[in-house]
Amino acid sequence: MASKRERKQAEAAAGRGAEAPIEIVQAVRLVRQIASIVNNSLHNYWLSEEDRSDTLSSTYTFIEGLLETCPQLTVRCVGSALSVNGRNIEYRDSVTDSLVSHLTALRVDNFFMVPGVTADEFARFCEVLSTDPEEMKKLGDFPVLLERFKIRNIRAKKLVYREIAEYDAAGNMLEPAVELAQRTHGKESAELAIALRNKADLYLAR
């Protein structure tokens, strides 16, 4: 009997049905603008309050435009992998990389925005996202702070990791997930599989 392959994928608890495709240029611009806001806030790089206000306003306007065609904007950060609505962000600069490091320190795997988010909500969200990791430990985790600041249209969802493996006819695993990812998709996918295994709940197929 021929071998059968069972694939299981990393997915959000709420699913990906609401995520529409996004152009890579838009995805890169989105993360760069958010990264710039967080970086400037963390290190007090703003030239003035007007500079901060204008940047928040222009970024919010950009997001508002994206949400007219995308019912949901989801940013995921797992290990060193960063994506928007499933589009991997490979064109990275130092500011974007600093956002990845900061999200990892905050233990923020993802966040998503839906239509209806207001400029005030976005500003409060940026305040939460710019929290020092040690301070966040004292205040509560990311979803708790979103609730506390009454941010309803920007949320976080729990990631679920599902194993990827090959099985023989008797149902015995032939190749573990990480080794399979390494062989078929390269080092980056293997690192993503390791990160997901460490950061999310492990679910095996029944």
CSV table of C-alpha atoms in Angstrom, one decimal:
chain,number,residue,atom,x,y,z
A,1,MET,CA,0.0,0.0,0.0
A,2,ALA,CA,1.3,3.4,-0.9
A,3,SER,CA,2.5,5.7,1.9
A,4,LYS,CA,0.2,8.6,2.9
A,5,ARG,CA,1.2,12.1,4.0
A,6,GLU,CA,-0.7,14.0,6.6
A,7,ARG,CA,-0.1,17.7,6.7
A,8,LYS,CA,-1.2,19.9,9.4
A,9,GLN,CA,-0.4,23.7,9.3
A,10,ALA,CA,0.1,26.5,11.8
A,11,GLU,CA,-3.1,28.5,12.0
A,12,ALA,CA,-4.8,31.0,14.2
A,13,ALA,CA,-7.6,29.8,16.5
A,14,ALA,CA,-10.0,32.1,14.7
A,15,GLY,CA,-8.9,30.8,11.3
A,16,ARG,CA,-7.6,32.6,8.2
A,17,GLY,CA,-10.9,33.0,6.4
A,18,ALA,CA,-11.2,36.7,6.9
A,19,GLU,CA,-7.7,37.4,5.6
A,20,ALA,CA,-7.6,38.7,2.1
A,21,PRO,CA,-4.4,38.7,0.0
A,22,ILE,CA,-2.3,41.8,0.3
A,23,GLU,CA,0.3,43.2,-2.0
A,24,ILE,CA,3.9,42.7,-0.7
A,25,VAL,CA,4.6,46.4,-1.1
A,26,GLN,CA,1.7,47.2,1.1
A,27,ALA,CA,2.7,44.6,3.6
A,28,VAL,CA,6.2,45.9,3.8
A,29,ARG,CA,5.0,49.5,4.2
A,30,LEU,CA,2.6,48.5,7.0
A,31,VAL,CA,5.2,46.8,9.1
A,32,ARG,CA,7.9,49.4,8.5
A,33,GLN,CA,5.5,52.2,9.6
A,34,ILE,CA,4.5,50.4,12.7
A,35,ALA,CA,8.1,49.5,13.4
A,36,SER,CA,9.1,53.1,13.1
A,37,ILE,CA,6.4,54.2,15.5
A,38,VAL,CA,7.5,51.6,18.1
A,39,ASN,CA,11.2,52.3,17.6
A,40,ASN,CA,10.7,56.1,18.0
A,41,SER,CA,8.5,55.7,21.0
A,42,LEU,CA,10.8,53.2,22.8
A,43,HIS,CA,13.9,55.4,22.3
A,44,ASN,CA,12.3,58.8,22.4
A,45,TYR,CA,13.4,59.6,18.8
A,46,TRP,CA,10.4,61.8,18.0
A,47,LEU,CA,11.4,65.3,16.8
A,48,SER,CA,8.4,66.8,18.4
A,49,GLU,CA,4.8,65.9,19.5
A,50,GLU,CA,3.7,67.1,16.1
A,51,ASP,CA,6.1,64.7,14.4
A,52,ARG,CA,4.6,61.8,16.5
A,53,SER,CA,1.0,62.9,15.8
A,54,ASP,CA,1.6,63.3,12.1
A,55,THR,CA,3.2,59.8,11.8
A,56,LEU,CA,0.4,58.2,13.8
A,57,SER,CA,-2.2,59.9,11.6
A,58,SER,CA,-0.6,59.0,8.3
A,59,THR,CA,-0.1,55.4,9.4
A,60,TYR,CA,-3.7,55.2,10.5
A,61,THR,CA,-4.9,56.6,7.2
A,62,PHE,CA,-2.9,54.0,5.4
A,63,ILE,CA,-4.4,51.2,7.5
A,64,GLU,CA,-7.9,52.5,7.1
A,65,GLY,CA,-7.4,52.4,3.3
A,66,LEU,CA,-6.1,48.8,3.5
A,67,LEU,CA,-9.1,47.7,5.6
A,68,GLU,CA,-11.5,48.9,2.8
A,69,THR,CA,-10.4,46.0,0.7
A,70,CYS,CA,-9.1,43.6,3.4
A,71,PRO,CA,-11.6,42.5,6.0
A,72,GLN,CA,-8.7,41.8,8.4
A,73,LEU,CA,-5.0,42.7,8.6
A,74,THR,CA,-3.0,40.1,10.5
A,75,VAL,CA,0.6,40.5,11.5
A,76,ARG,CA,2.4,37.4,12.7
A,77,CYS,CA,5.8,37.2,14.3
A,78,VAL,CA,7.1,33.7,15.0
A,79,GLY,CA,10.8,33.3,15.6
A,80,SER,CA,12.5,35.4,13.0
A,81,ALA,CA,9.6,35.1,10.6
A,82,LEU,CA,7.4,38.1,10.0
A,83,SER,CA,4.3,38.2,7.8
A,84,VAL,CA,1.2,40.1,7.0
A,85,ASN,CA,-1.9,38.1,5.9
A,86,GLY,CA,0.4,35.3,5.0
A,87,ARG,CA,2.9,37.3,3.0
A,88,ASN,CA,6.4,36.8,4.3
A,89,ILE,CA,8.3,40.1,4.8
A,90,GLU,CA,11.7,39.3,3.4
A,91,TYR,CA,12.6,42.9,2.6
A,92,ARG,CA,13.7,44.0,6.0
A,93,ASP,CA,15.8,46.9,7.4
A,94,SER,CA,17.2,47.5,10.9
A,95,VAL,CA,14.1,49.2,12.2
A,96,THR,CA,11.9,46.3,11.0
A,97,ASP,CA,14.3,43.8,12.6
A,98,SER,CA,14.1,45.7,15.8
A,99,LEU,CA,10.3,45.3,15.8
A,100,VAL,CA,10.7,41.6,15.4
A,101,SER,CA,13.1,41.5,18.4
A,102,HIS,CA,10.7,43.7,20.4
A,103,LEU,CA,7.6,41.6,19.6
A,104,THR,CA,9.6,38.5,20.6
A,105,ALA,CA,10.6,40.1,23.9
A,106,LEU,CA,6.9,41.0,24.6
A,107,ARG,CA,5.9,37.4,23.6
A,108,VAL,CA,3.5,38.8,21.0
A,109,ASP,CA,3.0,36.2,18.3
A,110,ASN,CA,0.4,38.1,16.4
A,111,PHE,CA,-2.1,40.9,16.3
A,112,PHE,CA,-4.9,41.7,13.8
A,113,MET,CA,-7.0,44.7,12.9
A,114,VAL,CA,-10.5,44.8,11.6
A,115,PRO,CA,-12.7,47.5,10.0
A,116,GLY,CA,-14.0,50.0,12.6
A,117,VAL,CA,-10.7,50.6,14.3
A,118,THR,CA,-10.5,54.3,15.2
A,119,ALA,CA,-7.6,56.7,15.1
A,120,ASP,CA,-7.7,56.8,18.9
A,121,GLU,CA,-7.7,53.0,19.2
A,122,PHE,CA,-4.7,52.8,16.9
A,123,ALA,CA,-2.9,55.4,19.0
A,124,ARG,CA,-3.6,53.5,22.2
A,125,PHE,CA,-2.5,50.2,20.5
A,126,CYS,CA,0.8,51.8,19.6
A,127,GLU,CA,1.2,52.8,23.2
A,128,VAL,CA,0.7,49.3,24.3
A,129,LEU,CA,3.0,47.9,21.6
A,130,SER,CA,5.7,50.3,22.7
A,131,THR,CA,5.7,49.1,26.3
A,132,ASP,CA,9.0,48.0,27.7
A,133,PRO,CA,9.0,44.2,28.1
A,134,GLU,CA,9.8,44.3,31.8
A,135,GLU,CA,7.0,46.8,32.3
A,136,MET,CA,4.5,44.6,30.4
A,137,LYS,CA,5.3,41.6,32.7
A,138,LYS,CA,4.1,43.8,35.6
A,139,LEU,CA,1.0,45.1,33.9
A,140,GLY,CA,-0.2,41.8,32.3
A,141,ASP,CA,0.3,40.2,28.9
A,142,PHE,CA,-0.5,41.7,25.5
A,143,PRO,CA,-4.2,40.6,25.2
A,144,VAL,CA,-4.9,41.8,28.8
A,145,LEU,CA,-3.5,45.2,28.0
A,146,LEU,CA,-5.6,45.5,24.8
A,147,GLU,CA,-8.7,44.8,26.9
A,148,ARG,CA,-7.6,47.2,29.7
A,149,PHE,CA,-7.1,50.0,27.2
A,150,LYS,CA,-10.5,49.2,25.6
A,151,ILE,CA,-8.9,48.4,22.2
A,152,ARG,CA,-11.7,46.4,20.6
A,153,ASN,CA,-10.8,46.4,16.9
A,154,ILE,CA,-7.2,45.4,17.3
A,155,ARG,CA,-6.8,42.0,18.9
A,156,ALA,CA,-4.5,39.1,19.4
A,157,LYS,CA,-5.4,35.4,18.8
A,158,LYS,CA,-3.9,32.2,20.0
A,159,LEU,CA,-1.8,30.3,17.5
A,160,VAL,CA,-2.2,26.6,17.1
A,161,TYR,CA,0.6,24.4,15.9
A,162,ARG,CA,-0.2,21.3,14.0
A,163,GLU,CA,2.5,18.8,13.2
A,164,ILE,CA,3.8,18.2,9.8
A,165,ALA,CA,5.0,14.6,9.1
A,166,GLU,CA,5.0,11.7,6.8
A,167,TYR,CA,3.5,8.4,7.8
A,168,ASP,CA,3.7,4.9,6.5
A,169,ALA,CA,0.8,2.6,5.7
A,170,ALA,CA,0.6,1.5,9.3
A,171,GLY,CA,0.5,5.1,10.6
A,172,ASN,CA,4.0,5.2,11.9
A,173,MET,CA,5.7,8.6,11.6
A,174,LEU,CA,8.5,8.4,9.0
A,175,GLU,CA,9.9,11.9,9.4
A,176,PRO,CA,9.5,14.5,12.2
A,177,ALA,CA,8.1,17.9,11.3
A,178,VAL,CA,11.3,19.9,11.6
A,179,GLU,CA,13.4,17.5,9.5
A,180,LEU,CA,10.6,17.4,6.8
A,181,ALA,CA,10.4,21.2,6.7
A,182,GLN,CA,14.2,21.4,6.4
A,183,ARG,CA,14.3,18.9,3.5
A,184,THR,CA,11.3,20.2,1.6
A,185,HIS,CA,11.4,23.9,2.2
A,186,GLY,CA,14.8,24.8,3.6
A,187,LYS,CA,16.3,26.2,6.8
A,188,GLU,CA,13.9,29.1,7.2
A,189,SER,CA,10.8,26.8,7.2
A,190,ALA,CA,12.5,24.5,9.7
A,191,GLU,CA,13.2,27.4,12.0
A,192,LEU,CA,9.6,28.4,11.7
A,193,ALA,CA,8.5,24.9,12.6
A,194,ILE,CA,10.8,24.9,15.7
A,195,ALA,CA,9.6,28.3,16.8
A,196,LEU,CA,5.9,27.4,16.4
A,197,ARG,CA,6.5,24.2,18.3
A,198,ASN,CA,8.0,26.1,21.2
A,199,LYS,CA,5.5,29.0,21.2
A,200,ALA,CA,2.2,27.5,20.4
A,201,ASP,CA,0.1,24.6,21.6
A,202,LEU,CA,0.9,21.3,20.0
A,203,TYR,CA,-2.0,19.5,18.4
A,204,LEU,CA,-1.6,16.1,16.8
A,205,ALA,CA,-4.0,14.7,14.2
A,206,ARG,CA,-6.4,12.1,15.3
